[in-house]
Amino acid sequence: MTTMRSFPEDFLWGTATAAHQVEGGNTASDLWLMENVPESLFAEPSRDACDHYHLYPNDLALLKALGFAAYRFSIEWARIEPEEGFFSRAALDHYRRMIAACRALDIVPIVTFHHFTAPLWFTRDGGWTERKSVDRFARYCEKAARALGDLTLYACTINEANVPITISAGRMANEQRPWSPPKEFAEIARRCGGDANRWAPYLACDGYAATPQLIAAHRKGYEALKSTGLSCPVGITLALLDMQAEPGGEALRDAAEQVIDGQFLESVRGDDFVGVQTYTRLRFGPKGHVPPAANAERTQMGYEFCPEALEATIRKAARISGCPILVTENGIGTEDDSRRIAFARRALEGVLATLADGVDVRGYLHWSLLDNFEWLEGYRPKFGLVAVDRSTQARKPKPSAWWLGDIARRNALD
Ligand code: BGC
């Protein structure tokens, strides 16, 4: 129980998006091709998405009107470097205008350099499973930071760098055998004109092979950003589950936790912050993963409704990394907006509890500003505070948007 209801004075309140999920027309990216091949694994292609590429001025004005003062978004590597070594001035200018538009509205721009998608040329050449990915990423970071850096106020290198290993470890646990590329994936690679052994997109690569590069790419990206004179805080973001053990499940939980988050949190000690992104919990028993109870409430993603997970992951991230914490994502896929309010309220109670214990939490960025393209699931899951009519691109804030914006404005939870 905490009695503290106000957040620290300079606490950042905002929302988050990612380029591919909202911009539309990301044609030079790996996932664009994967979405559009015959018999794609994606429920539907992203197409125009929310046309945020053109509508960002309206979206930023809406964000501000709702009461938020920070916006996390990603710049798209596939647009900035559509061919290896060619850096598009036009794309960099676009993002420079976007960051400047945030600053003009007094919105803190929090810029992510890699959020799942990559240029097609990078993925065709082995993506993150290749050692050279580290230098390629650092070169892109440096070029982008030279063009945009002086305007950026927070920088995230790689979004959820632990997602490939989380997916691979989950597959291994389900299939009870060593990791192997998903069978259907080799076929997709072939249809994309690639070779299954070389074609390695972020969301379906061998996480065990990719992890050393992802950890090294964050380090080298961090140094590359700083080498340009960038003075803003730089950090990684991680997908963190509250991993709980039932009696007898402790050893399995501890082993999974070390592989999936421990090694990443240890590797970022000394960074300016770590981005915590939490959606649910995961329980372990003596025989492995324990699914949610049959009567447990589930979100549209099938996750157990568990907003309390955020408090646990903030504490875990702070304890292991020693870094200040920025909640860079937290949210729920639901058609029932009242559940979004209930979820965020309970998650924020957890944030208050960590603050009361002296944990250095710098802000809370809700996922997401807009209903957007939820990767393989297409547009079905609704994570947005704001609904989008994709035939007209009209935006309509949901009650949760006004509710959370009001909390942001008052900097306190009632
Ligand atoms: C990702 C987002 C995604 C969200 C909801 C996070 O893992 O960073 O891109 O939309 O979760 O599933």
Short mmCIF file of C-alpha atoms and ligand atoms in Angstrom, two decimals:
data_model
loop_
_atom_site.label_atom_id
_atom_site.label_comp_id
_atom_site.label_asym_id
_atom_site.label_seq_id
_atom_site.Cartn_x
_atom_site.Cartn_y
_atom_site.Cartn_z
CA MET A 1 0.00 0.00 0.00
CA THR A 2 1.31 3.42 -0.90
CA THR A 3 -0.05 6.75 0.22
CA MET A 4 1.89 8.71 -2.38
CA ARG A 5 -0.47 9.74 -5.18
CA SER A 6 1.60 12.31 -7.06
CA PHE A 7 4.36 11.50 -9.48
CA PRO A 8 7.74 13.28 -9.44
CA GLU A 9 7.71 16.78 -10.88
CA ASP A 10 9.53 16.00 -14.12
CA PHE A 11 7.83 12.63 -14.70
CA LEU A 12 7.30 12.03 -18.45
CA TRP A 13 3.77 11.19 -19.53
CA GLY A 14 3.31 10.02 -23.06
CA THR A 15 2.34 7.42 -25.59
CA ALA A 16 4.32 5.21 -27.94
CA THR A 17 4.10 4.00 -31.54
CA ALA A 18 6.49 2.38 -34.04
CA ALA A 19 7.05 3.48 -37.62
CA HIS A 20 5.97 0.32 -39.45
CA GLN A 21 2.83 0.00 -37.35
CA VAL A 22 1.49 3.48 -38.06
CA GLU A 23 3.25 5.14 -41.00
CA GLY A 24 2.07 3.06 -43.94
CA GLY A 25 3.91 2.31 -47.19
CA ASN A 26 7.15 0.98 -45.68
CA THR A 27 7.99 -0.68 -48.97
CA ALA A 28 11.76 -1.10 -48.61
CA SER A 29 11.40 -3.13 -45.40
CA ASP A 30 11.64 -6.87 -44.88
CA LEU A 31 8.18 -7.19 -43.37
CA TRP A 32 6.48 -5.35 -46.21
CA LEU A 33 7.60 -8.13 -48.53
CA MET A 34 6.64 -10.83 -46.03
CA GLU A 35 3.19 -9.32 -45.63
CA ASN A 36 2.58 -9.30 -49.36
CA VAL A 37 3.90 -12.66 -50.57
CA PRO A 38 1.26 -15.24 -51.51
CA GLU A 39 0.01 -17.14 -48.45
CA SER A 40 1.69 -14.68 -46.14
CA LEU A 41 1.86 -15.58 -42.44
CA PHE A 42 0.47 -12.11 -41.70
CA ALA A 43 -3.28 -11.84 -41.14
CA GLU A 44 -3.29 -8.88 -43.54
CA PRO A 45 -0.76 -6.43 -44.99
CA SER A 46 -0.03 -3.09 -43.30
CA ARG A 47 -0.69 -1.04 -46.49
CA ASP A 48 -1.41 2.62 -45.53
CA ALA A 49 -1.50 1.80 -41.80
CA CYS A 50 -2.61 5.03 -40.06
CA ASP A 51 -0.84 7.22 -42.62
CA HIS A 52 1.05 8.72 -39.71
CA TYR A 53 3.85 9.48 -42.18
CA HIS A 54 1.69 12.32 -43.48
CA LEU A 55 -0.72 12.87 -40.60
CA TYR A 56 1.85 13.20 -37.80
CA PRO A 57 1.21 16.97 -37.38
CA ASN A 58 -2.46 16.26 -36.56
CA ASP A 59 -1.52 13.30 -34.36
CA LEU A 60 0.97 15.36 -32.37
CA ALA A 61 -1.57 18.12 -31.91
CA LEU A 62 -4.08 15.54 -30.66
CA LEU A 63 -1.51 14.03 -28.29
CA LYS A 64 -0.90 17.48 -26.85
CA ALA A 65 -4.62 18.30 -26.60
CA LEU A 66 -5.17 15.09 -24.67
CA GLY A 67 -2.65 16.23 -22.05
CA PHE A 68 0.51 14.26 -22.88
CA ALA A 69 3.96 15.80 -23.00
CA ALA A 70 6.10 13.00 -24.45
CA TYR A 71 5.94 10.88 -27.59
CA ARG A 72 7.97 7.77 -28.32
CA PHE A 73 8.14 6.84 -31.99
CA SER A 74 10.62 5.11 -34.23
CA ILE A 75 12.54 6.27 -37.25
CA GLU A 76 12.53 3.68 -40.01
CA TRP A 77 15.90 2.27 -41.01
CA ALA A 78 14.40 0.86 -44.23
CA ARG A 79 13.42 4.37 -45.33
CA ILE A 80 16.66 5.99 -44.20
CA GLU A 81 18.97 3.37 -45.76
CA PRO A 82 16.86 1.64 -48.41
CA GLU A 83 19.99 0.37 -50.16
CA GLU A 84 23.14 -0.49 -48.30
CA GLY A 85 25.27 2.65 -47.95
CA PHE A 86 22.68 5.01 -49.47
CA PHE A 87 21.28 7.31 -46.80
CA SER A 88 18.15 9.12 -47.94
CA ARG A 89 18.32 12.83 -47.25
CA ALA A 90 14.58 13.05 -47.89
CA ALA A 91 13.78 10.43 -45.23
CA LEU A 92 16.12 12.05 -42.70
CA ASP A 93 14.58 15.45 -43.41
CA HIS A 94 11.14 13.97 -42.83
CA TYR A 95 12.13 12.72 -39.37
CA ARG A 96 13.90 15.98 -38.61
CA ARG A 97 10.65 17.82 -39.34
CA MET A 98 8.77 15.36 -37.15
CA ILE A 99 11.12 15.77 -34.19
CA ALA A 100 11.07 19.55 -34.66
CA ALA A 101 7.25 19.44 -34.66
CA CYS A 102 7.35 17.68 -31.27
CA ARG A 103 9.68 20.30 -29.87
CA ALA A 104 7.53 23.13 -31.22
CA LEU A 105 4.59 21.69 -29.26
CA ASP A 106 6.70 21.10 -26.13
CA ILE A 107 6.42 17.36 -26.58
CA VAL A 108 9.54 15.42 -25.57
CA PRO A 109 10.57 13.31 -28.59
CA ILE A 110 11.76 9.84 -27.59
CA VAL A 111 13.27 8.33 -30.71
CA THR A 112 13.72 4.59 -31.29
CA PHE A 113 16.26 3.67 -33.95
CA HIS A 114 15.13 0.09 -34.58
CA HIS A 115 11.66 -1.25 -33.91
CA PHE A 116 11.41 -4.79 -35.39
CA THR A 117 11.59 -3.88 -39.10
CA ALA A 118 14.83 -3.62 -41.07
CA PRO A 119 15.77 -2.85 -44.66
CA LEU A 120 15.13 -5.78 -46.96
CA TRP A 121 18.81 -5.89 -48.02
CA PHE A 122 19.86 -6.32 -44.37
CA THR A 123 17.47 -9.21 -43.70
CA ARG A 124 18.24 -10.95 -47.01
CA ASP A 125 21.87 -10.93 -45.94
CA GLY A 126 21.22 -12.74 -42.66
CA GLY A 127 19.93 -9.86 -40.52
CA TRP A 128 20.94 -10.02 -36.87
CA THR A 129 22.33 -13.53 -37.13
CA GLU A 130 25.34 -12.08 -39.00
CA ARG A 131 28.32 -10.56 -37.21
CA LYS A 132 28.41 -7.64 -39.68
CA SER A 133 24.95 -6.54 -38.48
CA VAL A 134 26.67 -4.80 -35.54
CA ASP A 135 28.70 -2.43 -37.73
CA ARG A 136 25.80 -1.92 -40.10
CA PHE A 137 23.53 -0.85 -37.26
CA ALA A 138 26.16 1.42 -35.69
CA ARG A 139 26.79 3.12 -39.05
CA TYR A 140 23.05 3.76 -39.47
CA CYS A 141 22.81 5.13 -35.90
CA GLU A 142 25.69 7.48 -36.50
CA LYS A 143 24.32 8.81 -39.80
CA ALA A 144 20.84 9.29 -38.37
CA ALA A 145 22.10 10.92 -35.18
CA ARG A 146 24.25 13.35 -37.17
CA ALA A 147 21.12 14.43 -39.04
CA LEU A 148 18.64 14.44 -36.14
CA GLY A 149 20.52 14.17 -32.90
CA ASP A 150 20.55 17.76 -31.72
CA LEU A 151 16.74 17.72 -31.64
CA THR A 152 16.30 14.32 -29.95
CA LEU A 153 15.61 14.30 -26.20
CA TYR A 154 15.72 10.55 -25.48
CA ALA A 155 17.09 7.85 -27.75
CA CYS A 156 16.30 4.12 -27.70
CA THR A 157 18.69 2.01 -29.77
CA ILE A 158 16.87 -1.32 -30.27
CA ASN A 159 13.29 -2.05 -29.30
CA GLU A 160 12.90 -5.25 -27.30
CA ALA A 161 16.31 -6.65 -28.15
CA ASN A 162 15.33 -9.77 -26.19
CA VAL A 163 12.29 -10.61 -28.31
CA PRO A 164 14.06 -12.99 -30.75
CA ILE A 165 15.37 -15.12 -27.89
CA THR A 166 12.02 -14.98 -26.09
CA ILE A 167 10.28 -16.32 -29.20
CA SER A 168 12.95 -18.97 -29.85
CA ALA A 169 12.98 -20.14 -26.23
CA GLY A 170 9.18 -20.32 -26.24
CA ARG A 171 9.20 -22.44 -29.40
CA MET A 172 11.78 -24.79 -27.94
CA ALA A 173 9.79 -25.20 -24.75
CA ASN A 174 6.58 -25.92 -26.68
CA GLU A 175 8.15 -28.29 -29.15
CA GLN A 176 10.48 -29.97 -26.64
CA ARG A 177 13.39 -29.94 -29.04
CA PRO A 178 16.34 -27.71 -29.95
CA TRP A 179 15.57 -24.57 -31.88
CA SER A 180 15.10 -24.88 -35.62
CA PRO A 181 13.76 -22.33 -38.07
CA PRO A 182 9.97 -22.46 -38.30
CA LYS A 183 9.18 -24.80 -41.22
CA GLU A 184 6.64 -22.47 -42.76
CA PHE A 185 9.28 -19.82 -42.64
CA ALA A 186 11.68 -21.48 -45.07
CA GLU A 187 8.85 -21.49 -47.58
CA ILE A 188 8.14 -17.81 -47.00
CA ALA A 189 11.83 -17.01 -47.44
CA ARG A 190 11.77 -18.89 -50.76
CA ARG A 191 8.70 -16.98 -51.90
CA CYS A 192 10.37 -13.71 -50.88
CA GLY A 193 13.21 -14.62 -53.22
CA GLY A 194 15.53 -15.38 -50.33
CA ASP A 195 17.43 -18.33 -48.99
CA ALA A 196 16.02 -19.73 -45.75
CA ASN A 197 19.50 -19.91 -44.27
CA ARG A 198 20.25 -16.26 -44.97
CA TRP A 199 16.82 -14.67 -44.61
CA ALA A 200 16.61 -13.66 -40.97
CA PRO A 201 13.99 -11.08 -39.96
CA TYR A 202 13.87 -9.90 -36.39
CA LEU A 203 10.63 -11.64 -35.45
CA ALA A 204 11.51 -15.07 -36.83
CA CYS A 205 15.28 -15.43 -36.67
CA ASP A 206 17.21 -17.84 -34.48
CA GLY A 207 17.19 -15.84 -31.24
CA TYR A 208 20.15 -17.76 -29.88
CA ALA A 209 22.24 -16.85 -32.92
CA ALA A 210 21.02 -13.24 -32.99
CA THR A 211 21.40 -12.33 -29.30
CA PRO A 212 25.19 -11.76 -29.20
CA GLN A 213 24.86 -9.35 -32.14
CA LEU A 214 21.86 -7.57 -30.62
CA ILE A 215 23.69 -6.99 -27.36
CA ALA A 216 26.81 -5.85 -29.23
CA ALA A 217 24.75 -3.68 -31.61
CA HIS A 218 23.18 -1.87 -28.70
CA ARG A 219 26.62 -1.23 -27.21
CA LYS A 220 28.12 -0.07 -30.50
CA GLY A 221 25.00 1.92 -31.39
CA TYR A 222 25.14 3.61 -27.98
CA GLU A 223 28.79 4.58 -28.57
CA ALA A 224 28.03 5.71 -32.13
CA LEU A 225 25.24 7.99 -30.92
CA LYS A 226 27.40 9.46 -28.19
CA SER A 227 30.30 9.94 -30.62
CA THR A 228 28.18 12.42 -32.58
CA GLY A 229 28.00 14.65 -29.52
CA LEU A 230 24.44 13.62 -28.68
CA SER A 231 23.87 14.70 -25.11
CA CYS A 232 20.44 13.13 -24.46
CA PRO A 233 19.96 9.90 -22.47
CA VAL A 234 20.43 6.74 -24.55
CA GLY A 235 19.15 3.27 -23.65
CA ILE A 236 17.79 -0.03 -24.91
CA THR A 237 14.20 -1.23 -24.45
CA LEU A 238 13.36 -4.76 -23.29
CA ALA A 239 10.21 -6.89 -23.30
CA LEU A 240 9.94 -7.88 -19.66
CA LEU A 241 7.52 -10.44 -18.29
CA ASP A 242 6.83 -10.83 -14.61
CA MET A 243 8.11 -14.39 -14.29
CA GLN A 244 6.53 -16.05 -11.29
CA ALA A 245 7.27 -19.48 -9.84
CA GLU A 246 4.81 -21.83 -8.22
CA PRO A 247 6.31 -24.17 -5.62
CA GLY A 248 8.87 -26.33 -7.41
CA GLY A 249 9.02 -24.04 -10.45
CA GLU A 250 11.79 -21.80 -9.14
CA ALA A 251 14.71 -23.43 -10.97
CA LEU A 252 12.96 -23.37 -14.35
CA ARG A 253 11.84 -19.80 -13.80
CA ASP A 254 15.33 -18.67 -12.82
CA ALA A 255 16.89 -20.36 -15.84
CA ALA A 256 14.35 -18.83 -18.24
CA GLU A 257 14.72 -15.44 -16.63
CA GLN A 258 18.49 -15.41 -17.00
CA VAL A 259 18.30 -16.25 -20.72
CA ILE A 260 15.37 -14.00 -21.58
CA ASP A 261 16.09 -10.90 -19.55
CA GLY A 262 18.94 -11.34 -17.08
CA GLN A 263 21.75 -11.36 -19.63
CA PHE A 264 20.35 -8.23 -21.31
CA LEU A 265 19.82 -6.31 -18.08
CA GLU A 266 23.36 -7.19 -16.96
CA SER A 267 24.78 -5.98 -20.27
CA VAL A 268 23.28 -2.47 -19.95
CA ARG A 269 24.68 -1.57 -16.53
CA GLY A 270 25.92 2.01 -16.64
CA ASP A 271 23.53 3.08 -19.43
CA ASP A 272 21.52 6.29 -19.07
CA PHE A 273 18.24 4.37 -18.66
CA VAL A 274 16.56 1.11 -19.52
CA GLY A 275 13.18 1.00 -21.25
CA VAL A 276 10.73 -1.39 -19.58
CA GLN A 277 7.94 -2.85 -21.74
CA THR A 278 5.46 -5.10 -20.00
CA TYR A 279 2.14 -6.65 -20.97
CA THR A 280 1.62 -9.66 -18.70
CA ARG A 281 3.11 -12.28 -16.40
CA LEU A 282 4.39 -15.82 -17.06
CA ARG A 283 4.11 -18.58 -14.49
CA PHE A 284 6.35 -21.60 -14.07
CA GLY A 285 5.67 -24.88 -12.30
CA PRO A 286 7.97 -27.89 -11.83
CA LYS A 287 7.19 -29.07 -15.38
CA GLY A 288 7.44 -25.72 -17.13
CA HIS A 289 5.12 -22.93 -18.17
CA VAL A 290 1.77 -22.93 -16.36
CA PRO A 291 -1.02 -21.48 -18.56
CA PRO A 292 -3.44 -18.94 -17.07
CA ALA A 293 -6.40 -20.46 -15.17
CA ALA A 294 -9.38 -21.33 -17.37
CA ASN A 295 -11.44 -18.50 -15.88
CA ALA A 296 -8.64 -15.90 -16.06
CA GLU A 297 -9.43 -12.77 -18.05
CA ARG A 298 -7.46 -12.67 -21.30
CA THR A 299 -6.66 -9.80 -23.62
CA GLN A 300 -7.11 -9.85 -27.41
CA MET A 301 -3.54 -11.15 -27.67
CA GLY A 302 -4.45 -14.11 -25.47
CA TYR A 303 -2.33 -12.73 -22.62
CA GLU A 304 -3.54 -13.00 -19.07
CA PHE A 305 -4.92 -9.65 -17.85
CA CYS A 306 -2.25 -8.80 -15.30
CA PRO A 307 -1.46 -5.08 -14.94
CA GLU A 308 0.45 -5.78 -11.69
CA ALA A 309 3.21 -7.33 -13.81
CA LEU A 310 4.60 -3.84 -14.47
CA GLU A 311 5.51 -3.19 -10.85
CA ALA A 312 7.47 -6.45 -10.72
CA THR A 313 9.35 -5.82 -13.97
CA ILE A 314 10.29 -2.25 -12.98
CA ARG A 315 11.76 -3.62 -9.75
CA LYS A 316 13.57 -6.41 -11.60
CA ALA A 317 15.01 -4.07 -14.25
CA ALA A 318 16.18 -1.54 -11.66
CA ARG A 319 17.68 -4.24 -9.42
CA ILE A 320 19.67 -6.02 -12.11
CA SER A 321 20.68 -3.11 -14.36
CA GLY A 322 21.07 -0.39 -11.72
CA CYS A 323 19.77 2.04 -14.39
CA PRO A 324 17.01 4.64 -14.13
CA ILE A 325 13.79 3.23 -15.59
CA LEU A 326 11.57 4.62 -18.33
CA VAL A 327 8.38 2.66 -18.95
CA THR A 328 8.56 2.78 -22.74
CA GLU A 329 5.52 0.52 -23.32
CA ASN A 330 2.60 -0.80 -21.31
CA GLY A 331 -0.90 -1.40 -22.56
CA ILE A 332 -3.61 -3.85 -23.53
CA GLY A 333 -5.23 -5.11 -26.71
CA THR A 334 -8.98 -4.89 -26.09
CA GLU A 335 -12.26 -3.83 -27.71
CA ASP A 336 -13.54 -2.90 -24.24
CA ASP A 337 -12.01 0.48 -23.46
CA SER A 338 -13.11 0.33 -19.82
CA ARG A 339 -10.69 -2.59 -19.39
CA ARG A 340 -7.90 -0.36 -20.76
CA ILE A 341 -8.65 2.18 -18.03
CA ALA A 342 -8.73 -0.55 -15.38
CA PHE A 343 -5.45 -1.96 -16.72
CA ALA A 344 -3.62 1.38 -16.79
CA ARG A 345 -4.93 2.40 -13.38
CA ARG A 346 -3.65 -0.78 -11.75
CA ALA A 347 -0.36 -0.59 -13.63
CA LEU A 348 0.12 3.00 -12.45
CA GLU A 349 -0.60 1.98 -8.85
CA GLY A 350 2.40 -0.31 -9.30
CA VAL A 351 4.54 2.51 -10.66
CA LEU A 352 3.62 4.63 -7.61
CA ALA A 353 4.61 1.77 -5.31
CA THR A 354 8.06 1.53 -6.91
CA LEU A 355 8.52 5.30 -6.68
CA ALA A 356 7.55 5.23 -3.01
CA ASP A 357 10.35 2.69 -2.51
CA GLY A 358 12.85 5.01 -4.13
CA VAL A 359 13.08 3.39 -7.57
CA ASP A 360 14.13 5.99 -10.13
CA VAL A 361 11.26 5.78 -12.65
CA ARG A 362 11.40 8.62 -15.15
CA GLY A 363 8.13 8.25 -17.03
CA TYR A 364 5.25 6.18 -18.37
CA LEU A 365 4.56 5.86 -22.11
CA HIS A 366 1.36 4.02 -22.92
CA TRP A 367 1.24 1.63 -25.86
CA SER A 368 -0.29 2.93 -28.00
CA LEU A 369 -1.44 6.32 -29.22
CA LEU A 370 -3.38 4.80 -32.14
CA ASP A 371 -5.07 1.53 -32.99
CA ASN A 372 -2.41 0.20 -35.33
CA PHE A 373 -0.84 -2.70 -37.23
CA GLU A 374 -0.20 -5.43 -34.67
CA TRP A 375 2.35 -7.43 -36.74
CA LEU A 376 1.22 -10.97 -37.59
CA GLU A 377 -2.22 -10.25 -36.12
CA GLY A 378 -2.92 -7.37 -38.50
CA TYR A 379 -5.35 -4.66 -37.38
CA ARG A 380 -7.59 -6.82 -35.16
CA PRO A 381 -6.03 -6.13 -31.71
CA LYS A 382 -6.90 -2.67 -30.48
CA PHE A 383 -4.11 -1.18 -28.36
CA GLY A 384 -4.92 2.47 -29.11
CA LEU A 385 -6.08 5.25 -26.83
CA VAL A 386 -7.35 6.70 -30.09
CA ALA A 387 -9.46 4.75 -32.62
CA VAL A 388 -8.63 5.06 -36.30
CA ASP A 389 -11.12 4.70 -39.12
CA ARG A 390 -8.74 3.40 -41.75
CA SER A 391 -11.04 4.15 -44.67
CA THR A 392 -11.05 7.89 -43.85
CA GLN A 393 -8.03 8.02 -41.48
CA ALA A 394 -10.27 9.88 -39.00
CA ARG A 395 -9.07 9.73 -35.37
CA LYS A 396 -11.45 9.37 -32.44
CA PRO A 397 -10.08 9.49 -28.89
CA LYS A 398 -11.54 6.80 -26.64
CA PRO A 399 -12.56 7.59 -23.03
CA SER A 400 -9.24 6.05 -21.92
CA ALA A 401 -7.34 8.74 -23.85
CA TRP A 402 -9.06 11.55 -21.96
CA TRP A 403 -8.75 9.65 -18.69
CA LEU A 404 -5.00 9.04 -19.02
CA GLY A 405 -4.39 12.50 -20.49
CA ASP A 406 -6.06 13.97 -17.43
CA ILE A 407 -3.81 12.00 -15.10
CA ALA A 408 -0.83 13.19 -17.13
CA ARG A 409 -1.96 16.79 -16.82
CA ARG A 410 -2.48 16.53 -13.05
CA ASN A 411 0.62 14.36 -12.61
CA ALA A 412 -1.28 12.37 -10.02
CA LEU A 413 -3.50 9.31 -9.72
CA ASP A 414 -6.78 9.85 -7.88
C1 BGC B 1 6.06 -4.15 -29.31
C2 BGC B 1 5.00 -3.42 -30.10
C3 BGC B 1 3.71 -4.22 -30.07
C4 BGC B 1 3.26 -4.35 -28.63
C5 BGC B 1 1.92 -5.05 -28.43
C6 BGC B 1 5.58 -4.78 -28.04
O1 BGC B 1 6.15 -6.02 -27.91
O2 BGC B 1 7.18 -3.32 -29.09
O3 BGC B 1 5.47 -3.22 -31.40
O4 BGC B 1 2.72 -3.68 -30.88
O5 BGC B 1 4.23 -5.07 -27.92
O6 BGC B 1 1.97 -6.38 -28.78
#
